[in-house]
Amino acid sequence: PMDALNGWVGDRKETDINSLIGSPELITVPKSSFKQSPSSGVEACFGSFKAGDELLLKTAISYVSEENARENIERECKHWDFDQVKSASERIWNEWLGKIDVQGGSFQQKTKFYTDLWHILLGRHKIDDSNGEYPDYLSGGERVGKQTRIHTIAPKFQVRTLPKDKTGKSRFHMYNSDALWLTQWNLNTLWGLAYPSVLDEFSASFIEYDKNGGLLPRGPSIGSYTYIMTGCPATSLITSAYQRGVFHKWSPKEGYAAMKRNHEKGGMLAFDMDKELEFYIKHGYCPEEAGLTIQWAFEDWALGEMAKAMGKLKDYNYYRNRSLGWPASWHPDLRLMMPRKETGEWVHLDPLSERGFVQANAWQATFGLSHDIETLARLMGGNDSLATQLNYVFEMSKNARFLSSYVSYATQPGCSNAHVFSHVGKPWLTQYWVRQVAKQTYGDITPERGYGENDEDQGQMAGISALMAMGLFSLDGGSAYNPMYDITSPVFNEITIRLDSRYYKGNEFKIKVHDNSPENCYIQKASLNGEMYHKYQLPHTVFEQGGLLELWLGDKPNKEWGTQ
């Protein structure tokens, strides 16, 4: 038993208390439009504690009520056996990390790989209680600020309950999350490969947010919207789940209706930007914002692909046409995407400026037009011209560990660039540059360089790192009508992905690499289930059946492989 419980709320100290309630006061954060409440907390005092004494502590949290918190701890940890909790935690993490088994590679590469997997699974928190209740702050209050800096003051608190299955168990969980921004290049693909249940859960959770508040969230926080970042990233996540058949916990009909509504005025795609969205639909680009033009176009394309798969051909043509208007923001002389005013004038002509982009510049963002590489190559003068220009920016960035103004693997907009080479007929360049980025940008395990030089965002850069180490990627994140995985050269000798039998038909998909070494980064030949395989892409329909992909590597590029 504690001797005393003390606490504080802002500058006010409280002693010998039984409970504490925080302050509803709002304080403006200096140099910001954001507001927050004073900090509050408690301290437990054990004055009679001696060296050698043992203290056992349990805590319970509920965002709904104190009663729910007590019920949570009774259901989840009724006992006081610390070793039992520890062993259960180890078992759970080994089970999840063990979904992908790697052999070969160095100790450092394995350490980084499994730390990457830990990151892509950690950080997003369940906000529902053991009885299925969760907080909803999606209505009421006052929205202040503009666009991505919007926040809601004093929203209305409601308690909602998750839908239950036949056994009375919640069908899915509700989540807090950092912004799932541009996850088509990391989480969507990695979750789709090894953790489809997570992809299913998040799709269901986001659609539930939309049911309650009329918007698909970008990064929900304790049952509220944050409006962080841009566009409607839920679209790429939900469509990638649908195209893989991962919709056990949500209705495609409801999900599609939510995304369609969110791609129109008042929706999350262009929240607080109705005028700009109207201009984009009519003219093909978002005024002043080349970065948003690229994102909106991709997300429109992803929604169109789902419409096609659902037989909604009118919608498919509508969103596809919207997604193909981006060349209106193309600068023919610079041969890059550049921000343009409503009048047609260019906002500026500096391709290294971030003005008109989101955490990027023209060099970093242009090659992120994943849904329309064919048109991008044609505007650049053909496949060879695109590859030459892209190779130039990689050469310009290699001494800066690909954290430069030309190529930046520090944040989302540029983290698909190395894989674009395969889509213009030069997969050997993808194989080379992926190995370089994997080593130089993501390969370290020191505290300073392990994650400290990139915008980790709850596992997004870790997702790129893990996919590069495995030799698999998806330029469109799996949102295509027929999802594909791009094949590159793994750093490990053997990778086994244990397939989730609730979603996929096979038991495991194995990649076996021959003649692997730091120097041997080029694929010489490949076989799939014993048959020679000449394509640089693997269909998801093949992957989900399970099988064996074998790769033979060498130190010289084989320019014939993967070009069909």
Coordinates of C-alpha atoms in Angstrom, one line a residue:
P1 CA 0.0 0.0 0.0
M2 CA 1.2 3.5 -0.8
D3 CA 1.8 6.0 2.0
A4 CA 0.3 8.9 0.1
L5 CA -1.0 9.9 -3.3
N6 CA -0.1 13.5 -4.4
G7 CA -0.8 15.2 -7.7
W8 CA -0.7 18.4 -9.8
V9 CA -2.9 20.3 -12.2
G10 CA -0.8 22.9 -14.0
D11 CA 1.0 24.9 -11.3
R12 CA -1.3 23.8 -8.6
K13 CA 0.0 21.0 -6.3
E14 CA -2.4 18.7 -4.4
T15 CA -1.4 16.3 -1.5
D16 CA -2.8 13.3 0.1
I17 CA -5.6 12.8 -2.4
N18 CA -7.7 9.8 -3.5
S19 CA -8.4 11.0 -7.0
L20 CA -7.6 13.8 -9.4
I21 CA -9.4 15.6 -12.2
G22 CA -7.6 17.6 -14.9
S23 CA -8.4 21.2 -15.9
P24 CA -10.7 22.0 -18.9
E25 CA -8.8 25.3 -19.3
L26 CA -7.4 25.9 -22.8
I27 CA -4.0 27.5 -23.3
T28 CA -2.8 28.7 -26.7
V29 CA 0.5 27.0 -27.6
P30 CA 3.2 29.8 -28.3
K31 CA 3.7 30.5 -32.0
S32 CA 0.9 28.2 -33.0
S33 CA -2.9 28.2 -33.5
F34 CA -3.2 25.0 -31.4
K35 CA -4.6 24.9 -27.9
Q36 CA -4.0 22.5 -25.0
S37 CA -5.0 22.0 -21.4
P38 CA -2.5 22.3 -18.5
S39 CA -0.6 19.1 -17.7
S40 CA -1.8 17.0 -14.8
G41 CA -0.7 13.8 -13.1
V42 CA -0.2 11.9 -9.9
E43 CA 2.7 10.6 -7.8
A44 CA 2.5 7.6 -5.5
C45 CA 4.7 7.8 -2.4
F46 CA 6.2 4.8 -0.7
G47 CA 8.1 6.3 2.1
S48 CA 8.7 3.0 4.0
F49 CA 10.1 1.3 0.9
K50 CA 13.5 -0.4 1.5
A51 CA 16.2 -1.9 -0.7
G52 CA 15.2 -5.4 -1.6
D53 CA 11.4 -4.7 -1.3
E54 CA 9.2 -5.7 -4.2
L55 CA 6.5 -3.5 -5.6
L56 CA 3.8 -4.8 -8.0
L57 CA 1.8 -2.2 -9.9
K58 CA -1.1 -2.6 -12.3
T59 CA -2.8 0.3 -14.2
A60 CA -6.0 0.3 -16.2
I61 CA -7.1 2.9 -18.8
S62 CA -10.4 3.7 -20.3
Y63 CA -11.3 6.7 -22.4
V64 CA -15.0 6.1 -21.4
S65 CA -15.3 5.7 -17.7
E66 CA -13.6 4.7 -14.4
E67 CA -16.0 1.7 -14.3
N68 CA -14.8 0.5 -17.7
A69 CA -11.2 0.8 -16.6
R70 CA -11.9 -1.4 -13.6
E71 CA -13.7 -3.9 -15.8
N72 CA -10.8 -3.9 -18.3
I73 CA -8.2 -4.8 -15.7
E74 CA -10.5 -7.6 -14.3
R75 CA -11.0 -9.1 -17.7
E76 CA -7.4 -8.6 -19.0
C77 CA -5.2 -9.1 -16.0
K78 CA -7.0 -10.4 -12.9
H79 CA -4.0 -12.0 -11.4
W80 CA -0.7 -10.6 -9.9
D81 CA 1.8 -12.9 -11.6
F82 CA 4.4 -10.7 -13.2
D83 CA 6.2 -13.6 -14.9
Q84 CA 3.0 -14.7 -16.4
V85 CA 2.4 -11.2 -17.9
K86 CA 6.0 -11.1 -19.2
S87 CA 5.9 -14.5 -20.8
A88 CA 2.5 -13.8 -22.4
S89 CA 3.9 -10.6 -23.9
E90 CA 6.9 -12.4 -25.3
R91 CA 4.7 -15.1 -26.8
I92 CA 2.5 -12.5 -28.5
W93 CA 5.4 -10.5 -29.9
N94 CA 7.1 -13.7 -31.1
E95 CA 3.9 -14.7 -32.8
W96 CA 3.5 -11.4 -34.6
L97 CA 7.2 -10.9 -35.5
G98 CA 7.4 -14.5 -36.5
K99 CA 4.9 -14.0 -39.3
I100 CA 8.0 -13.2 -41.4
D101 CA 11.1 -15.4 -40.8
V102 CA 14.4 -14.5 -42.4
Q103 CA 17.6 -16.5 -42.7
G104 CA 21.1 -15.3 -43.7
G105 CA 22.1 -11.7 -43.7
S106 CA 24.2 -10.1 -41.0
F107 CA 23.3 -9.7 -37.3
Q108 CA 22.8 -6.0 -37.9
Q109 CA 20.5 -6.6 -40.8
K110 CA 18.3 -9.0 -38.8
T111 CA 18.3 -6.6 -35.8
K112 CA 17.1 -3.8 -38.0
F113 CA 14.5 -5.9 -39.9
Y114 CA 12.8 -7.1 -36.7
T115 CA 12.9 -3.7 -35.2
D116 CA 11.3 -2.4 -38.4
L117 CA 8.5 -5.0 -38.0
W118 CA 8.1 -4.0 -34.3
H119 CA 7.6 -0.4 -35.5
I120 CA 5.0 -1.2 -38.1
L121 CA 3.0 -3.0 -35.5
L122 CA 3.4 -0.6 -32.6
G123 CA 2.1 2.9 -31.8
R124 CA -1.5 2.7 -32.9
H125 CA -3.6 2.2 -29.8
K126 CA -7.0 0.6 -29.3
I127 CA -9.4 3.1 -27.7
D128 CA -12.3 0.7 -27.1
D129 CA -12.9 -1.1 -23.8
S130 CA -13.3 -4.8 -23.2
N131 CA -17.1 -4.3 -23.3
G132 CA -16.9 -2.7 -26.7
E133 CA -17.6 0.9 -25.6
Y134 CA -15.4 3.7 -27.0
P135 CA -15.4 7.5 -27.0
D136 CA -16.8 9.6 -29.8
Y137 CA -15.8 13.3 -30.0
L138 CA -16.8 13.7 -33.7
S139 CA -19.7 16.1 -33.3
G140 CA -20.4 19.5 -31.6
G141 CA -17.7 21.9 -30.5
E142 CA -16.1 24.7 -32.6
R143 CA -13.8 24.0 -35.5
V144 CA -11.1 26.7 -35.7
G145 CA -8.0 27.1 -38.0
K146 CA -7.6 26.4 -41.7
Q147 CA -7.1 23.2 -43.7
T148 CA -4.5 21.0 -42.1
R149 CA -4.3 23.2 -39.0
I150 CA -8.0 22.8 -38.1
H151 CA -8.8 21.6 -34.7
T152 CA -12.0 21.3 -32.7
I153 CA -12.5 23.0 -29.3
A154 CA -14.9 21.4 -26.8
P155 CA -16.4 18.7 -28.9
K156 CA -19.4 16.8 -27.6
F157 CA -18.5 13.5 -25.8
Q158 CA -20.6 10.5 -26.6
V159 CA -20.2 6.8 -25.7
R160 CA -20.6 4.4 -28.6
T161 CA -20.5 0.6 -28.7
L162 CA -18.8 -1.5 -31.4
P163 CA -20.9 -3.9 -33.5
K164 CA -20.7 -7.5 -32.1
D165 CA -20.5 -10.9 -33.8
K166 CA -22.7 -13.8 -33.0
T167 CA -20.7 -14.7 -29.9
G168 CA -21.1 -11.2 -28.5
K169 CA -17.5 -10.2 -29.2
S170 CA -16.6 -6.9 -30.8
R171 CA -16.1 -7.4 -34.6
F172 CA -13.1 -5.0 -34.6
H173 CA -11.4 -2.3 -32.6
M174 CA -11.3 1.5 -32.8
Y175 CA -7.9 3.1 -33.0
N176 CA -5.8 6.1 -32.4
S177 CA -3.2 6.6 -35.1
D178 CA -0.7 9.0 -36.5
A179 CA -1.5 10.2 -40.0
L180 CA -1.7 7.2 -42.4
W181 CA -0.4 9.6 -45.1
L182 CA 0.9 8.0 -48.3
T183 CA 1.0 4.6 -46.7
Q184 CA 0.6 3.0 -50.2
W185 CA 4.4 2.7 -50.2
N186 CA 4.8 1.0 -46.9
L187 CA 2.2 -0.1 -44.4
N188 CA -0.5 -1.0 -46.9
T189 CA 1.8 -3.3 -48.7
L190 CA 3.5 -4.9 -45.6
W191 CA 0.3 -5.3 -43.7
G192 CA -1.2 -6.8 -46.9
L193 CA 1.6 -9.3 -47.2
A194 CA 1.9 -10.6 -43.6
Y195 CA -0.7 -8.9 -41.5
P196 CA -4.0 -8.7 -43.4
S197 CA -6.0 -8.7 -40.1
V198 CA -4.4 -5.3 -39.3
L199 CA -5.4 -4.0 -42.7
D200 CA -8.9 -5.3 -42.2
E201 CA -9.1 -3.8 -38.7
F202 CA -8.0 -0.4 -39.8
S203 CA -10.4 -0.3 -42.7
A204 CA -13.3 -1.2 -40.5
S205 CA -12.2 1.3 -37.8
F206 CA -11.9 4.2 -40.3
I207 CA -15.3 3.4 -41.9
E208 CA -16.8 3.4 -38.3
Y209 CA -15.4 6.9 -37.8
D210 CA -17.1 8.0 -41.0
K211 CA -20.4 6.5 -39.9
N212 CA -20.2 8.5 -36.7
G213 CA -18.8 11.8 -38.0
G214 CA -19.3 11.8 -41.7
L215 CA -15.5 11.9 -42.5
L216 CA -12.9 9.3 -43.1
P217 CA -10.0 10.2 -40.7
R218 CA -6.4 11.0 -41.6
G219 CA -5.1 10.4 -38.1
P220 CA -7.8 9.9 -35.5
S221 CA -7.0 10.7 -31.9
I222 CA -9.1 9.4 -28.9
G223 CA -12.2 9.2 -31.1
S224 CA -11.8 12.6 -32.7
Y225 CA -10.5 14.0 -36.0
T226 CA -7.1 15.7 -36.2
Y227 CA -7.1 16.9 -39.8
I228 CA -3.3 16.2 -39.8
M229 CA -1.6 16.1 -43.2
T230 CA -3.5 16.1 -46.5
G231 CA -5.9 14.3 -48.8
C232 CA -7.9 11.1 -47.9
P233 CA -5.2 8.5 -47.2
A234 CA -7.9 6.1 -45.9
T235 CA -8.8 5.6 -49.6
S236 CA -5.5 4.0 -50.5
L237 CA -5.7 1.8 -47.4
I238 CA -9.3 0.7 -47.8
T239 CA -9.0 0.1 -51.6
S240 CA -5.8 -2.0 -51.1
A241 CA -7.7 -4.1 -48.6
Y242 CA -10.6 -4.6 -50.9
Q243 CA -8.4 -5.6 -53.9
R244 CA -6.8 -8.3 -51.8
G245 CA -10.1 -9.6 -50.6
V246 CA -9.4 -8.4 -47.0
F247 CA -12.9 -7.3 -45.9
H248 CA -14.1 -9.7 -43.3
K249 CA -14.8 -6.9 -40.8
W250 CA -16.3 -4.2 -43.0
S251 CA -18.8 -3.9 -45.9
P252 CA -17.3 -3.0 -49.3
K253 CA -20.6 -1.3 -50.1
E254 CA -20.4 0.9 -47.0
G255 CA -16.7 1.5 -47.5
Y256 CA -17.1 2.6 -51.1
A257 CA -20.0 4.9 -50.3
A258 CA -17.8 6.5 -47.5
M259 CA -14.9 7.1 -49.9
K260 CA -17.0 8.4 -52.7
R261 CA -18.6 11.0 -50.3
N262 CA -15.2 11.9 -49.0
H263 CA -13.9 12.6 -52.5
E264 CA -16.5 15.3 -53.0
K265 CA -17.0 18.7 -51.5
G266 CA -16.9 18.7 -47.7
G267 CA -15.1 15.4 -47.7
M268 CA -11.7 14.6 -46.3
L269 CA -9.9 14.5 -49.7
A270 CA -10.0 18.3 -49.9
F271 CA -11.4 19.3 -46.5
D272 CA -11.8 23.0 -46.2
M273 CA -10.8 23.3 -49.9
D274 CA -14.1 23.1 -51.8
K275 CA -13.1 25.8 -54.2
E276 CA -9.8 24.2 -54.9
L277 CA -11.4 20.8 -55.4
E278 CA -13.9 22.2 -57.9
F279 CA -11.0 23.7 -59.8
Y280 CA -9.1 20.4 -59.8
I281 CA -12.1 18.5 -61.1
K282 CA -12.5 21.0 -63.9
H283 CA -8.9 21.8 -64.8
G284 CA -6.9 18.8 -63.6
Y285 CA -4.7 20.5 -60.9
C286 CA -5.0 22.0 -57.4
P287 CA -4.2 25.7 -57.6
E288 CA -0.8 26.6 -55.9
E289 CA -0.3 22.9 -54.9
A290 CA 1.5 20.4 -57.0
G291 CA 1.9 18.1 -54.1
L292 CA -1.8 17.9 -53.5
T293 CA -2.4 17.4 -57.2
I294 CA -0.2 14.3 -57.1
Q295 CA -1.9 12.9 -54.0
W296 CA -5.5 13.7 -55.1
A297 CA -4.9 12.2 -58.5
F298 CA -3.5 8.9 -57.0
E299 CA -6.4 8.6 -54.5
D300 CA -9.0 9.3 -57.2
W301 CA -7.3 6.6 -59.3
A302 CA -7.4 4.1 -56.3
L303 CA -11.1 4.8 -55.8
G304 CA -11.7 4.3 -59.6
E305 CA -9.9 0.9 -59.5
M306 CA -12.3 -0.2 -56.7
A307 CA -15.2 1.0 -58.7
K308 CA -14.0 -1.0 -61.6
A309 CA -13.7 -4.1 -59.5
M310 CA -17.2 -3.6 -58.1
G311 CA -18.7 -3.2 -61.6
K312 CA -19.4 0.5 -61.2
L313 CA -18.1 1.5 -64.6
K314 CA -19.6 5.0 -64.7
D315 CA -17.8 5.8 -61.4
Y316 CA -14.7 4.1 -62.7
N317 CA -14.5 6.3 -65.7
Y318 CA -15.3 9.4 -63.7
Y319 CA -12.5 8.9 -61.1
R320 CA -10.1 7.7 -63.7
N321 CA -10.6 10.8 -65.7
R322 CA -10.1 12.9 -62.6
S323 CA -6.8 11.1 -61.9
L324 CA -5.4 11.7 -65.3
G325 CA -5.7 15.5 -65.3
W326 CA -2.4 16.1 -63.5
P327 CA -0.4 17.0 -66.6
A328 CA -2.0 20.4 -66.3
S329 CA 0.6 21.0 -63.6
W330 CA 3.5 19.7 -65.7
H331 CA 6.3 22.1 -66.6
P332 CA 7.4 21.1 -70.1
D333 CA 10.9 22.8 -69.8
L334 CA 11.8 21.6 -66.3
R335 CA 10.1 18.3 -67.1
L336 CA 8.8 18.2 -63.5
M337 CA 5.5 18.8 -61.7
M338 CA 5.4 22.4 -60.5
P339 CA 2.8 24.4 -58.6
R340 CA 0.5 26.5 -60.8
K341 CA -1.8 29.4 -60.1
E342 CA -5.5 29.5 -61.2
T343 CA -4.5 31.9 -64.0
G344 CA -2.0 29.3 -65.4
E345 CA 1.1 31.2 -64.2
W346 CA 3.7 29.2 -62.4
V347 CA 4.0 29.9 -58.7
H348 CA 7.8 29.6 -59.0
L349 CA 10.4 27.8 -61.1
D350 CA 12.7 26.4 -58.5
P351 CA 12.5 22.6 -58.4
L352 CA 14.3 22.5 -55.1
S353 CA 11.7 24.7 -53.3
E354 CA 9.1 23.1 -51.1
R355 CA 6.6 25.8 -51.9
G356 CA 3.6 24.2 -53.4
F357 CA 4.5 20.7 -52.2
V358 CA 3.9 18.8 -48.9
Q359 CA 7.2 17.8 -47.2
A360 CA 8.9 17.6 -50.6
N361 CA 10.0 19.5 -53.7
A362 CA 9.5 18.9 -57.4
W363 CA 12.4 16.5 -57.7
Q364 CA 11.2 14.3 -54.8
A365 CA 7.5 14.4 -55.6
T366 CA 7.2 14.1 -59.4
F367 CA 8.2 10.4 -59.5
G368 CA 5.4 9.7 -57.0
L369 CA 2.8 9.7 -59.8
S370 CA 2.6 5.9 -59.3
H371 CA -0.7 5.4 -61.0
D372 CA 0.4 6.9 -64.3
I373 CA 4.1 6.2 -64.9
E374 CA 3.3 5.6 -68.6
T375 CA 2.2 9.2 -69.1
L376 CA 5.0 10.6 -66.9
A377 CA 7.6 8.7 -69.1
R378 CA 6.0 10.1 -72.3
L379 CA 6.1 13.7 -71.0
M380 CA 9.8 13.2 -70.0
G381 CA 10.6 12.0 -73.5
G382 CA 10.2 8.3 -73.1
N383 CA 11.3 5.5 -70.8
D384 CA 15.0 6.0 -71.3
S385 CA 14.7 9.8 -70.7
L386 CA 12.8 9.2 -67.4
A387 CA 15.3 6.6 -66.3
T388 CA 18.2 8.9 -67.1
Q389 CA 16.7 11.8 -65.2
L390 CA 15.8 9.6 -62.2
N391 CA 19.3 8.0 -62.2
Y392 CA 20.7 11.5 -62.2
V393 CA 18.9 12.5 -58.9
F394 CA 20.1 9.2 -57.3
E395 CA 23.7 10.0 -58.3
M396 CA 23.2 13.5 -56.8
S397 CA 22.0 12.0 -53.6
K398 CA 24.3 9.0 -52.8
N399 CA 26.9 11.0 -50.9
A400 CA 24.1 12.4 -48.7
R401 CA 22.8 8.9 -47.9
F402 CA 19.7 9.6 -50.0
L403 CA 18.6 12.3 -47.6
S404 CA 19.0 15.2 -50.0
S405 CA 17.1 17.8 -51.9
Y406 CA 17.0 15.5 -55.0
V407 CA 16.1 12.1 -53.4
S408 CA 14.9 11.9 -49.9
Y409 CA 14.1 8.7 -48.1
A410 CA 13.5 10.6 -44.9
T411 CA 9.8 11.2 -45.5
Q412 CA 6.9 9.8 -47.6
P413 CA 6.7 11.6 -50.9
G414 CA 10.0 10.3 -52.3
C415 CA 10.1 6.8 -50.8
S416 CA 8.9 5.0 -54.0
N417 CA 11.5 6.5 -56.3
A418 CA 14.0 3.7 -56.6
H419 CA 11.3 1.3 -57.7
V420 CA 10.1 3.4 -60.6
F421 CA 13.0 2.2 -62.8
S422 CA 11.4 -1.3 -63.0
H423 CA 8.2 0.3 -64.5
V424 CA 10.2 1.9 -67.3
G425 CA 12.0 -1.2 -68.4
K426 CA 15.1 -1.0 -66.3
P427 CA 14.6 -3.3 -63.2
W428 CA 18.4 -3.7 -62.8
L429 CA 18.6 0.0 -61.7
T430 CA 15.8 -0.6 -59.2
Q431 CA 17.9 -3.6 -57.9
Y432 CA 21.0 -1.5 -57.5
W433 CA 19.5 1.6 -55.9
V434 CA 17.2 -0.3 -53.6
R435 CA 20.3 -2.1 -52.2
Q436 CA 22.1 1.3 -51.8
V437 CA 19.2 3.0 -50.0
A438 CA 18.6 -0.1 -47.8
K439 CA 22.2 0.0 -46.6
Q440 CA 22.9 3.7 -46.4
T441 CA 19.5 5.2 -45.3
Y442 CA 17.9 2.4 -43.4
G443 CA 20.7 0.0 -42.5
D444 CA 22.1 1.4 -39.3
I445 CA 21.2 0.3 -35.8
T446 CA 22.8 3.0 -33.7
P447 CA 20.6 5.4 -31.6
E448 CA 21.8 8.3 -33.8
R449 CA 21.1 6.8 -37.2
G450 CA 18.7 3.9 -36.6
Y451 CA 15.6 6.1 -37.0
G452 CA 16.9 9.5 -36.0
E453 CA 17.3 10.9 -39.5
N454 CA 13.9 10.1 -41.0
D455 CA 10.2 10.9 -40.3
E456 CA 9.4 7.5 -38.9
D457 CA 5.7 8.2 -38.5
Q458 CA 4.8 5.0 -36.5
G459 CA 6.6 2.6 -38.8
Q460 CA 6.2 4.1 -42.2
M461 CA 10.0 4.5 -43.0
A462 CA 10.5 1.2 -41.2
G463 CA 8.0 -0.3 -43.6
I464 CA 10.1 0.9 -46.6
S465 CA 13.2 -0.6 -44.9
A466 CA 11.6 -3.9 -44.3
L467 CA 10.2 -4.2 -47.8
M468 CA 13.6 -3.4 -49.3
A469 CA 15.2 -6.1 -47.1
M470 CA 12.6 -8.6 -48.3
G471 CA 12.9 -7.7 -52.0
L472 CA 9.2 -6.9 -52.4
F473 CA 7.4 -3.7 -53.0
S474 CA 4.2 -2.2 -54.6
L475 CA 4.3 1.1 -56.4
D476 CA 0.5 1.5 -56.0
G477 CA 0.2 -0.1 -52.6
G478 CA -2.1 -2.8 -53.9
S479 CA -4.9 -0.5 -54.9
A480 CA -4.8 -1.7 -58.5
Y481 CA -7.6 -3.8 -60.0
N482 CA -5.0 -6.7 -60.1
P483 CA -2.5 -6.0 -57.3
M484 CA 1.1 -6.7 -58.0
Y485 CA 4.4 -6.9 -56.0
D486 CA 7.6 -5.6 -57.6
I487 CA 10.5 -8.0 -57.1
T488 CA 14.0 -6.8 -56.2
S489 CA 17.0 -8.5 -54.6
P490 CA 16.6 -9.2 -50.9
V491 CA 19.4 -8.8 -48.4
F492 CA 18.5 -12.2 -46.8
N493 CA 19.1 -15.7 -48.2
E494 CA 15.6 -16.9 -47.3
I495 CA 12.4 -15.1 -46.4
T496 CA 9.3 -17.0 -45.3
I497 CA 6.0 -15.2 -45.0
R498 CA 3.5 -17.3 -43.0
L499 CA 0.2 -16.6 -44.6
D500 CA -2.9 -15.8 -42.5
S501 CA -5.3 -18.7 -43.3
R502 CA -8.3 -16.5 -42.4
Y503 CA -7.6 -14.5 -45.5
Y504 CA -5.2 -16.4 -47.9
K505 CA -5.4 -19.9 -49.2
G506 CA -1.7 -20.9 -49.0
N507 CA 0.3 -21.8 -45.9
E508 CA 3.5 -19.8 -46.7
F509 CA 5.3 -17.9 -49.4
K510 CA 9.0 -18.4 -49.5
I511 CA 11.7 -16.4 -51.3
K512 CA 15.0 -18.3 -51.6
V513 CA 18.1 -16.4 -52.8
H514 CA 21.2 -18.0 -54.3
D515 CA 24.7 -16.4 -54.5
N516 CA 23.6 -13.6 -52.2
S517 CA 26.3 -11.1 -51.1
P518 CA 26.7 -7.3 -50.7
E519 CA 28.2 -7.2 -54.2
N520 CA 25.7 -9.4 -55.9
C521 CA 22.7 -7.2 -56.1
Y522 CA 21.5 -8.0 -59.6
I523 CA 18.9 -10.6 -60.4
Q524 CA 20.3 -13.0 -63.1
K525 CA 17.3 -15.3 -63.3
A526 CA 14.3 -16.4 -61.3
S527 CA 11.9 -19.3 -60.9
L528 CA 8.4 -19.5 -59.4
N529 CA 7.3 -22.9 -58.1
G530 CA 10.0 -24.6 -60.2
E531 CA 9.2 -22.8 -63.5
M532 CA 11.4 -20.1 -64.9
Y533 CA 10.0 -16.7 -64.2
H534 CA 10.9 -13.6 -66.3
K535 CA 8.6 -10.9 -64.9
Y536 CA 9.6 -8.3 -62.3
Q537 CA 6.1 -8.4 -60.8
L538 CA 4.4 -11.1 -58.8
P539 CA 0.5 -11.0 -58.8
H540 CA -1.2 -11.0 -55.4
T541 CA -3.4 -13.8 -56.7
V542 CA -0.3 -16.0 -57.0
F543 CA 1.2 -14.8 -53.7
E544 CA -1.9 -15.7 -51.6
Q545 CA -1.8 -19.3 -52.9
G546 CA 1.6 -19.8 -51.3
G547 CA 4.7 -21.0 -53.1
L548 CA 8.4 -20.6 -53.7
L549 CA 10.2 -17.8 -55.6
E550 CA 13.9 -18.4 -56.2
L551 CA 16.3 -15.7 -57.2
W552 CA 19.9 -16.1 -58.5
L553 CA 22.0 -13.0 -58.0
G554 CA 25.2 -11.7 -59.6
D555 CA 27.5 -8.7 -59.6
K556 CA 26.6 -7.6 -63.2
P557 CA 23.1 -6.6 -64.3
N558 CA 21.2 -9.0 -66.5
K559 CA 19.3 -6.5 -68.7
E560 CA 17.2 -9.2 -70.2
W561 CA 15.5 -10.3 -66.9
G562 CA 12.3 -8.6 -65.8
T563 CA 11.9 -6.4 -69.0
Q564 CA 8.9 -8.3 -70.4

